[in-house]
XYZ file of C-alpha atoms in Angstrom:
652
model
C 96.276 235.929 -73.703
C 98.761 234.670 -75.920
C 98.471 235.180 -80.091
C 98.480 231.240 -80.199
C 95.677 230.956 -78.026
C 93.357 233.654 -78.987
C 93.798 232.197 -82.465
C 93.193 228.818 -81.380
C 90.336 230.093 -79.455
C 88.658 231.691 -82.518
C 88.898 228.445 -84.600
C 87.666 226.382 -82.021
C 84.476 228.270 -81.497
C 83.890 228.462 -84.579
C 84.220 224.949 -84.936
C 82.240 224.609 -82.211
C 79.513 226.991 -84.123
C 79.292 225.538 -86.999
C 78.980 222.105 -85.649
C 76.085 223.391 -83.219
C 74.549 225.094 -86.143
C 74.348 221.694 -88.076
C 73.490 219.792 -84.964
C 70.441 221.995 -84.721
C 69.399 221.334 -88.290
C 70.080 217.849 -88.054
C 68.141 217.439 -84.719
C 65.451 220.055 -86.427
C 64.768 217.803 -89.355
C 64.698 214.875 -87.615
C 62.140 215.719 -85.402
C 59.929 217.286 -88.234
C 60.827 213.994 -90.463
C 59.754 211.934 -87.569
C 56.429 214.268 -86.934
C 55.329 213.566 -90.075
C 56.311 209.998 -90.483
C 53.889 209.532 -87.180
C 51.323 211.264 -88.825
C 51.297 209.282 -91.868
C 51.347 206.267 -90.333
C 48.420 207.161 -88.244
C 46.342 207.854 -91.113
C 47.022 204.844 -93.219
C 46.544 202.531 -90.249
C 42.959 204.499 -89.637
C 41.914 203.874 -93.269
C 43.203 200.186 -93.097
C 41.852 200.004 -89.762
C 38.748 201.294 -91.162
C 38.112 198.983 -94.089
C 38.806 196.122 -92.115
C 35.894 196.691 -89.549
C 33.403 197.353 -92.241
C 32.160 194.135 -92.164
C 31.649 193.417 -88.330
C 30.606 197.122 -87.463
C 27.670 196.252 -89.850
C 26.883 193.309 -88.210
C 27.114 194.967 -84.472
C 30.058 192.698 -83.667
C 31.889 193.873 -81.384
C 33.781 191.075 -80.247
C 34.827 190.689 -83.729
C 35.940 194.628 -83.317
C 37.677 194.070 -80.342
C 39.492 191.153 -81.378
C 40.528 193.120 -84.661
C 41.277 196.394 -82.627
C 43.983 194.029 -80.495
C 45.229 192.921 -83.810
C 46.535 195.987 -84.595
C 47.152 197.545 -80.856
C 49.313 194.774 -79.302
C 52.211 195.979 -81.967
C 52.899 198.114 -79.603
C 53.631 201.243 -81.650
C 50.113 203.058 -80.947
C 49.241 204.629 -77.939
C 45.498 205.139 -78.741
C 42.834 203.250 -80.985
C 39.338 204.563 -80.175
C 36.436 202.769 -82.536
C 33.229 205.309 -82.149
C 29.885 206.037 -83.058
C 28.871 209.337 -84.744
C 27.572 210.614 -80.970
C 31.242 210.868 -79.655
C 30.729 207.343 -77.337
C 33.438 205.415 -77.688
C 32.290 201.210 -78.581
C 35.684 199.660 -78.427
C 38.786 201.686 -76.828
C 42.707 200.898 -75.639
C 45.374 202.745 -74.380
C 48.912 202.960 -73.832
C 51.098 204.997 -70.989
C 53.966 206.162 -73.417
C 56.773 204.848 -71.849
C 60.304 205.448 -73.608
C 63.015 203.205 -72.655
C 66.597 204.316 -72.391
C 65.151 207.606 -73.433
C 66.092 210.633 -70.547
C 62.845 211.937 -69.026
C 64.545 215.916 -70.091
C 65.037 214.870 -73.669
C 61.391 214.165 -73.886
C 60.026 217.501 -72.777
C 62.691 219.135 -74.260
C 62.512 218.208 -78.157
C 58.436 217.345 -78.101
C 57.667 214.767 -81.338
C 54.298 215.883 -82.387
C 51.795 213.846 -85.022
C 48.470 214.396 -86.511
C 46.219 212.372 -84.929
C 44.555 209.485 -87.643
C 41.018 209.151 -87.947
C 39.129 207.166 -91.062
C 35.273 206.339 -91.089
C 33.620 202.755 -91.580
C 31.419 202.333 -94.157
C 29.022 199.741 -95.372
C 28.349 200.993 -98.834
C 27.465 204.621 -98.486
C 26.114 203.856 -94.974
C 28.704 205.305 -92.293
C 28.984 202.790 -89.009
C 31.179 204.889 -87.054
C 34.877 206.814 -86.904
C 38.118 205.037 -86.109
C 40.704 206.813 -84.063
C 44.457 206.173 -84.131
C 47.390 207.847 -82.064
C 50.726 206.384 -82.574
C 53.128 205.619 -79.480
C 55.869 207.998 -80.057
C 58.608 205.955 -78.306
C 59.854 204.583 -81.156
C 60.591 208.044 -83.024
C 62.279 209.233 -79.734
C 64.702 206.069 -79.501
C 65.848 206.689 -83.025
C 65.949 210.626 -82.512
C 67.953 210.097 -79.033
C 70.374 207.865 -81.131
C 70.491 211.075 -83.629
C 71.333 213.224 -81.170
C 73.670 211.018 -79.193
C 75.907 210.361 -82.661
C 75.835 214.160 -83.400
C 77.105 214.906 -79.651
C 80.143 212.383 -80.012
C 80.732 213.442 -83.751
C 80.415 217.047 -82.074
C 83.263 216.056 -79.445
C 85.576 214.316 -81.671
C 85.305 217.257 -84.340
C 86.174 219.324 -82.064
C 88.881 217.687 -80.780
C 90.337 217.121 -84.441
C 89.841 220.835 -85.185
C 91.801 221.707 -81.643
C 94.401 219.082 -82.583
C 95.344 220.091 -86.064
C 94.670 223.457 -85.635
C 97.190 224.113 -83.113
C 99.980 222.100 -85.236
C 98.951 224.465 -87.707
C 99.725 227.217 -85.741
C 102.899 226.241 -84.799
C 104.262 225.854 -87.746
C 102.851 228.756 -88.897
C 103.722 230.988 -85.846
C 107.133 229.198 -85.557
C 108.955 232.284 -87.045
C 107.675 234.907 -84.627
C 108.938 232.512 -81.829
C 111.939 232.688 -83.382
C 111.594 236.661 -83.673
C 111.066 236.256 -80.046
C 113.818 234.984 -79.302
C 115.853 237.237 -81.593
C 114.344 240.007 -79.862
C 115.362 238.160 -75.886
C 119.143 237.512 -77.665
C 119.310 241.667 -78.654
C 119.019 242.337 -75.440
C 121.532 239.972 -74.104
C 123.821 241.699 -76.996
C 123.793 238.949 -78.595
C 122.889 239.302 -82.264
C 121.171 236.171 -84.546
C 120.232 236.365 -87.869
C 117.135 233.665 -89.186
C 118.309 232.017 -92.005
C 115.562 229.712 -92.417
C 112.486 232.358 -93.752
C 108.770 231.217 -93.603
C 106.764 230.818 -96.275
C 103.941 232.569 -95.739
C 104.449 236.212 -96.877
C 103.225 238.466 -94.346
C 105.341 236.506 -91.963
C 108.529 236.199 -94.335
C 108.934 240.329 -94.880
C 109.055 240.708 -91.378
C 111.656 238.148 -90.463
C 113.461 239.691 -93.085
C 112.558 243.214 -91.596
C 113.464 241.870 -88.187
C 117.464 240.666 -89.327
C 117.951 243.799 -91.046
C 117.558 245.515 -88.026
C 119.595 242.920 -86.413
C 122.519 243.827 -88.772
C 121.988 247.516 -88.117
C 121.989 246.969 -83.813
C 124.776 244.975 -84.427
C 126.590 247.871 -86.481
C 125.722 250.472 -83.859
C 127.016 248.407 -81.090
C 130.078 247.416 -83.023
C 130.779 251.291 -83.625
C 129.960 252.782 -80.161
C 132.202 249.836 -78.363
C 134.878 250.841 -80.892
C 134.764 254.598 -81.144
C 134.611 254.754 -76.696
C 137.422 251.698 -76.753
C 139.801 254.335 -79.602
C 138.617 257.549 -77.611
C 140.095 256.001 -74.212
C 143.059 254.298 -75.916
C 144.347 257.959 -77.603
C 143.856 259.631 -74.268
C 145.421 257.040 -71.694
C 148.225 255.380 -74.386
C 151.159 255.829 -75.908
C 150.398 255.514 -79.079
C 154.375 255.039 -80.211
C 154.663 252.345 -77.719
C 150.891 251.012 -76.788
C 151.879 251.204 -73.171
C 149.591 252.856 -70.650
C 151.192 257.252 -70.425
C 151.908 259.630 -67.732
C 148.456 260.445 -67.407
C 147.164 256.400 -67.528
C 149.969 255.567 -65.168
C 149.514 257.837 -62.401
C 145.783 257.275 -62.601
C 146.439 253.864 -62.155
C 149.567 254.107 -59.472
C 147.348 256.536 -57.236
C 144.346 254.204 -57.570
C 146.429 251.405 -56.163
C 148.098 252.964 -53.466
C 144.549 253.680 -52.264
C 142.733 250.396 -53.022
C 142.636 247.326 -50.345
C 146.413 245.818 -51.691
C 147.581 249.093 -51.665
C 149.580 248.150 -48.677
C 151.725 245.708 -50.259
C 155.546 245.933 -50.656
C 155.931 247.329 -53.982
C 158.993 249.028 -56.112
C 158.627 251.823 -58.896
C 161.552 252.484 -61.046
C 162.754 255.033 -64.099
C 164.117 254.539 -67.167
C 165.813 257.000 -69.344
C 167.417 257.299 -72.671
C 170.355 259.639 -72.485
C 170.521 260.798 -75.886
C 168.169 260.380 -77.588
C 167.905 263.516 -78.904
C 171.473 262.656 -80.300
C 169.813 259.899 -82.028
C 167.218 261.758 -83.611
C 168.746 264.757 -85.448
C 171.783 262.202 -86.264
C 170.227 259.123 -87.496
C 166.347 260.607 -87.889
C 163.469 260.400 -85.968
C 162.633 257.070 -87.474
C 165.536 255.608 -85.972
C 164.389 257.166 -82.568
C 161.373 256.653 -82.509
C 162.554 252.675 -83.239
C 165.053 253.191 -80.277
C 161.902 253.875 -77.525
C 160.212 250.808 -78.818
C 163.009 248.198 -78.788
C 163.764 249.670 -75.058
C 160.216 249.204 -74.285
C 160.414 245.837 -75.937
C 163.017 244.779 -73.643
C 161.575 246.400 -70.619
C 158.059 244.864 -71.470
C 159.842 241.018 -72.222
C 162.257 241.163 -68.606
C 159.007 241.782 -66.703
C 156.705 239.641 -68.345
C 157.175 237.281 -65.054
C 155.256 239.976 -62.672
C 151.538 240.361 -64.527
C 150.718 242.906 -61.907
C 153.257 245.281 -63.316
C 152.058 248.882 -64.735
C 154.736 249.872 -67.103
C 154.445 253.377 -69.079
C 155.912 255.818 -71.192
C 155.892 259.005 -69.281
C 157.815 261.031 -72.641
C 160.523 261.283 -74.812
C 162.805 258.516 -73.676
C 161.167 258.145 -70.114
C 160.246 255.269 -68.735
C 158.341 254.179 -65.440
C 156.989 250.887 -64.142
C 155.239 249.826 -60.890
C 155.769 246.603 -59.734
C 153.299 245.711 -56.771
C 153.843 243.240 -54.294
C 157.547 243.102 -55.035
C 160.521 243.423 -52.513
C 163.806 245.127 -52.356
C 165.975 242.109 -52.221
C 163.945 241.165 -55.602
C 163.823 243.764 -57.826
C 167.557 244.133 -57.937
C 168.262 240.402 -59.877
C 165.673 241.941 -62.362
C 166.990 244.979 -62.559
C 170.623 244.136 -63.331
C 169.622 242.005 -65.922
C 167.678 244.457 -67.609
C 170.581 246.751 -67.280
C 172.625 243.913 -68.952
C 170.085 243.942 -71.678
C 169.909 247.808 -72.466
C 173.996 247.417 -72.457
C 174.141 245.326 -75.433
C 173.360 246.935 -78.427
C 172.780 243.750 -80.195
C 169.218 244.209 -78.501
C 168.124 246.764 -80.643
C 167.086 247.340 -84.336
C 168.810 250.538 -84.584
C 172.683 250.649 -85.040
C 173.908 253.644 -83.096
C 177.490 252.762 -84.716
C 176.990 255.994 -86.196
C 176.712 258.373 -82.932
C 180.012 260.359 -81.829
C 178.540 259.633 -77.638
C 176.913 256.142 -77.115
C 173.550 256.163 -76.049
C 173.324 255.182 -72.398
C 170.918 254.299 -69.648
C 169.601 255.783 -66.230
C 167.613 254.033 -63.679
C 166.285 255.267 -60.753
C 164.377 253.188 -57.862
C 162.378 253.579 -55.300
C 160.477 251.345 -52.545
C 157.454 251.150 -50.183
C 156.206 248.899 -47.594
C 152.809 250.382 -47.139
C 150.249 252.550 -49.011
C 151.129 256.019 -50.184
C 150.682 258.520 -51.857
C 152.102 257.571 -55.823
C 154.032 261.370 -56.143
C 155.990 260.127 -52.967
C 156.934 257.430 -54.885
C 157.743 258.903 -58.195
C 160.074 261.871 -56.652
C 161.862 258.804 -55.073
C 162.621 257.266 -57.990
C 163.597 260.648 -59.629
C 166.209 260.974 -56.544
C 167.192 257.677 -56.375
C 168.014 258.268 -60.779
C 169.778 261.562 -59.804
C 172.298 259.987 -57.012
C 172.829 257.017 -59.593
C 173.888 259.675 -62.022
C 176.466 261.404 -60.149
C 177.694 257.598 -58.142
C 180.740 255.404 -58.781
C 180.431 252.316 -59.410
C 177.283 250.106 -59.687
C 175.728 249.920 -56.945
C 171.816 250.135 -57.106
C 170.292 252.900 -54.994
C 167.065 252.405 -53.870
C 165.383 254.955 -52.015
C 162.222 253.839 -49.526
C 159.760 256.715 -49.162
C 159.239 255.385 -45.354
C 161.785 254.136 -42.847
C 161.979 250.808 -42.933
C 160.161 249.348 -39.730
C 161.808 245.862 -37.494
C 158.566 243.975 -38.354
C 159.049 243.956 -41.897
C 159.215 240.502 -43.642
C 162.572 239.792 -45.447
C 161.176 237.342 -48.778
C 162.423 234.143 -47.172
C 160.250 235.101 -44.295
C 156.780 235.421 -46.294
C 155.820 231.455 -47.629
C 156.584 229.923 -43.982
C 154.393 232.733 -42.623
C 151.596 232.527 -44.638
C 151.887 228.854 -44.720
C 151.395 229.189 -40.799
C 148.194 231.596 -41.047
C 146.476 229.848 -43.289
C 146.963 226.173 -41.280
C 146.399 227.817 -38.199
C 142.865 228.998 -39.852
C 143.813 232.364 -38.349
C 141.680 233.909 -41.014
C 139.290 236.991 -40.395
C 136.340 238.593 -42.849
C 135.656 242.281 -42.538
C 132.789 243.386 -44.835
C 131.912 246.702 -46.766
C 128.369 247.680 -47.723
C 128.071 248.228 -51.370
C 125.169 250.774 -51.885
C 122.280 251.477 -54.285
C 122.398 254.654 -56.317
C 119.667 255.938 -53.636
C 121.376 255.771 -50.615
C 118.728 253.303 -49.363
C 119.756 249.833 -49.586
C 122.882 247.861 -49.356
C 123.646 245.425 -52.736
C 125.823 243.400 -51.491
C 128.535 243.382 -48.499
C 131.996 242.383 -50.192
C 134.089 240.606 -47.827
C 138.044 241.385 -47.346
C 140.575 238.893 -45.785
C 142.615 239.737 -42.422
C 144.917 237.873 -41.018
C 145.928 237.981 -36.893
C 149.363 238.833 -36.164
C 150.647 238.880 -32.677
C 147.412 241.498 -31.750
C 147.015 243.381 -34.813
C 145.298 242.494 -38.395
C 147.014 242.885 -41.285
C 144.648 243.895 -44.749
C 145.297 241.924 -48.028
C 146.869 245.112 -49.184
C 149.815 243.935 -47.272
C 150.317 240.387 -47.926
C 147.293 239.363 -51.153
C 150.420 239.985 -54.384
C 153.005 237.694 -51.982
C 149.810 235.242 -51.709
C 149.241 235.176 -55.159
C 153.354 235.216 -55.707
C 153.947 232.385 -53.717
C 151.516 229.654 -54.810
C 148.638 230.264 -51.856
C 146.252 231.707 -54.244
C 143.998 228.858 -54.244
C 144.161 227.842 -50.110
C 143.082 231.786 -49.544
C 140.061 230.993 -52.094
C 138.968 228.020 -50.025
C 138.989 229.423 -46.978
C 137.372 232.843 -47.927
C 134.404 231.069 -49.506
C 134.298 228.784 -47.268
C 133.875 231.406 -44.195
C 131.589 233.320 -46.356
C 128.888 230.733 -47.004
C 129.148 229.728 -43.313
C 128.399 233.410 -42.876
C 125.448 233.385 -45.584
C 123.921 230.275 -43.861
C 123.360 231.933 -40.455
C 122.442 235.395 -42.285
C 118.928 236.475 -43.307
C 118.271 237.765 -46.815
C 121.618 239.451 -46.869
C 123.802 239.187 -50.310
C 127.931 238.731 -49.559
C 130.327 239.250 -52.049
C 133.797 237.279 -52.410
C 136.807 237.929 -54.754
C 138.220 235.264 -56.056
C 142.008 235.220 -57.622
C 142.688 235.184 -61.348
C 144.024 231.388 -60.736
C 140.536 230.031 -59.856
C 139.837 230.391 -63.445
C 142.436 227.901 -64.393
C 142.829 226.100 -61.614
C 140.061 222.892 -62.353
C 140.710 221.426 -58.820
C 139.697 224.320 -56.636
C 136.545 224.777 -59.329
C 135.791 221.368 -58.261
C 136.118 221.791 -54.946
C 133.604 225.015 -55.365
C 131.021 223.766 -57.301
C 130.431 220.920 -54.584
C 130.947 223.545 -51.880
C 128.343 225.392 -53.547
C 125.716 222.268 -54.372
C 126.341 221.769 -49.850
C 125.146 225.532 -49.676
C 122.386 225.254 -52.677
C 119.540 226.799 -50.267
C 121.700 229.832 -49.663
C 123.736 230.259 -52.722
C 121.708 232.938 -54.272
C 122.736 235.454 -51.675
C 126.201 235.026 -52.964
C 128.072 237.124 -55.639
C 131.522 235.914 -56.808
C 134.190 238.767 -57.790
C 136.622 238.071 -60.700
C 139.021 240.289 -61.550
C 139.263 242.391 -64.604
C 142.539 240.540 -65.817
C 140.953 237.048 -66.263
C 140.013 238.551 -69.743
C 143.299 237.363 -70.746
C 142.350 234.100 -71.179
C 139.878 232.721 -74.243
C 136.240 234.115 -73.624
C 134.750 230.111 -74.023
C 136.733 229.275 -70.241
C 135.834 232.279 -68.535
C 131.540 231.801 -70.309
C 131.879 228.135 -69.006
C 132.958 229.040 -65.366
C 130.522 231.584 -65.151
C 127.968 229.601 -66.424
C 128.957 226.448 -64.597
C 128.143 229.389 -61.205
C 124.862 230.936 -62.345
C 123.443 226.688 -62.137
C 123.519 227.712 -58.557
C 121.774 231.120 -58.685
C 125.403 232.688 -57.478
C 125.520 236.459 -59.189
C 129.502 236.792 -61.231
C 130.655 240.174 -60.870
C 133.729 241.801 -62.758
C 136.452 243.495 -60.815
C 138.910 246.622 -61.599
C 136.659 247.158 -65.240
C 138.093 249.125 -67.668
C 141.508 248.535 -66.820
C 141.761 246.248 -70.035
C 141.253 248.708 -73.416
C 139.093 246.220 -75.069
C 137.223 245.228 -71.959
C 133.984 247.070 -73.371
C 133.425 244.567 -75.904
C 133.067 241.649 -73.419
C 129.518 242.521 -71.876
C 127.655 241.104 -75.147
C 129.941 238.315 -74.540
C 129.661 237.410 -71.237
C 126.761 237.151 -69.119
C 128.046 239.073 -65.804
C 125.258 240.723 -63.264
C 127.368 243.589 -62.750
C 131.057 245.067 -63.125
C 132.921 247.119 -60.122
C 134.523 250.428 -62.844
C 138.270 250.658 -61.375
C 139.196 253.377 -58.979
C 141.707 254.891 -61.272
C 138.050 255.920 -63.232
C 136.211 257.372 -60.299
C 139.185 259.778 -58.537
C 138.699 263.459 -59.166
C 135.971 262.135 -62.037
C 134.634 265.706 -62.306
C 137.762 266.792 -63.559
C 138.783 264.679 -65.881
C 136.168 264.842 -68.997
C 137.470 261.512 -70.709
C 136.591 259.482 -67.677
C 133.275 260.882 -67.289
C 132.691 260.291 -71.136
C 133.826 256.507 -70.375
C 131.603 255.799 -67.732
C 129.214 257.121 -69.457
C 129.611 254.802 -72.700
C 129.911 252.190 -70.259
C 126.998 252.874 -68.650
C 125.104 252.443 -72.175
C 126.268 249.504 -73.182
C 125.958 247.364 -69.497
C 122.657 248.629 -69.426
C 121.213 247.659 -72.551
C 123.142 244.164 -71.416
C 121.622 244.174 -67.823
C 124.772 244.265 -66.537
C 124.727 246.485 -63.039
C 127.447 249.432 -62.391
C 129.157 249.774 -59.366
C 132.118 252.516 -58.418
C 135.248 251.601 -56.742
C 136.695 253.894 -54.187
C 134.463 256.466 -53.580
C 135.897 258.565 -50.755
C 134.736 262.695 -51.534
C 131.435 263.204 -52.227
C 132.153 265.362 -55.370
C 133.097 262.575 -56.985
C 129.427 260.699 -55.934
C 127.667 263.544 -56.905
C 129.265 263.394 -60.667
C 128.480 259.263 -61.009
C 125.101 259.836 -59.949
C 124.646 262.085 -62.737
C 126.044 260.025 -64.791
C 123.738 257.648 -64.161
C 125.902 254.832 -62.005
C 124.191 252.365 -60.152
C 126.245 251.863 -56.665
C 128.997 252.735 -55.496
C 131.591 251.715 -52.867
C 134.270 253.002 -50.800
C 135.034 255.228 -47.084
C 132.267 257.644 -47.815
C 129.767 254.996 -47.338
C 131.473 252.710 -44.404
C 134.712 251.344 -44.338
C 135.172 247.569 -44.306
C 133.809 245.932 -40.487
C 133.747 242.849 -38.563
C 130.295 243.633 -38.479
C 127.554 244.096 -40.873
C 124.761 246.584 -41.041
């Protein structure tokens, strides 16, 4: 029972006890008063009647005695009047049955009104003639007593209701600070830290609210410090301090994670950039100028490639840079590289004056390509071979070194748009499902949906076509097709949870959001078994926009997950701001985790923060049991990968 109800019950019980005691005293006093009054009236009537009958009794005129007794008895206030001689014989008597109208019988039997009998002697001088006995009829007394009790009961009920109302209002006002404290505690569980600015007047509650406010501020500071410490350590471990680009370790991990992911089969380009002569700049102009040159090159390189949001740039060491461009074809990358090469040749692009050098600074490029998933180190080696070939070759012809033989069925860029349009219009999409397992390995959290396209008797996975889907503007159509297929699958399945990955454009495409909410309303009976997954890159958008989209989904009972978590350096801080149900750690943190202490530290910190926000943490790309056992030891909530099962058209 709540404190409010306990206090209300205590107050009402106290009022009831007081009212009951007051009613008992009032009824008892009324009963005693009426009994005494009846006794007095009986005694007075007997005395008066005795004096009145003395003359008639002396002459033995029974007729006159009868008349005089009838006059008194007929008034209705008496139950018995008798005139007796001294032998006890009743010479004249009158009797009336006790009938009380308007008073319940149970009340008469419950509260008896006893009155003493009135007696008086009939005298003539000193001669004793007889005895007059009078018993009062209690009917009027019962009627008056019943009216008293009736009024007391109504007063009792009215006072109880009034006390309940006043006590309820008073307690609500008095205990309102406790409600605010409760909301504060619930907000802390969501990693929100509100402060109560309005303090209660009650000293005890005021002290409690002040203590709660201090605790909230302390917890907020501790949470911010933990997030900042984790992000700082991760940044120092994985980012280049000078250019703030990923370092060699981070680049290699993300490259391998991409290649082993579901989208790793897309045509991709990797190129290397080397500043030839950086050591001369350091020796001649000073290391500060050398650092400025490196930062200038990094800035020019990023600005030239900003139209490719999925690119992974890095500074490998010194004057060596590498850039991975997923979903880019060979004939598309050459104009990009030509533009970049021209900018590098234009020394006006740099803030460093290189005119004081005896030998000019030059820039070397190496380019490799792949049409399918491959080992990231092979792609790097191929780019290195390309750089060596271009450094000794004459002319400006680009030498793109492929890591595999080009098959005849690889489509050029001009055909991809038409092919994808045809695939979407002909509804040739097929979904495969991969289970996401709980940490205990006994239950499936949900089945993640993957798109496949039928292509002349074979299936193309999303790794081949998805980057091109986003580039050619088919993400909206693809999202709609996949969501519709999964919702139909859910409606025909029992107690099975499904997950759908949405493209980043879903949060900026208002027509798609309108369609999505309308579709969810049509399938409202089963949307609680749907999880919609957003890629972490949506965190580049304003948090208010993301929160609005997430809240609109939750109104239908849809769960929301964040995919590829951890790639963005400041992603930990959003867990307290956005009400995600689940985050999936990017596979670059889980691959060979037993050999990477910094990744274990990051995941452990993520688990502590996420679990305090009631967010489930799932590891992606689990292919090795050793990695899985390490993750279980860290306290992971679930895992997904080929260790458990590959994507399949069937579930279960």
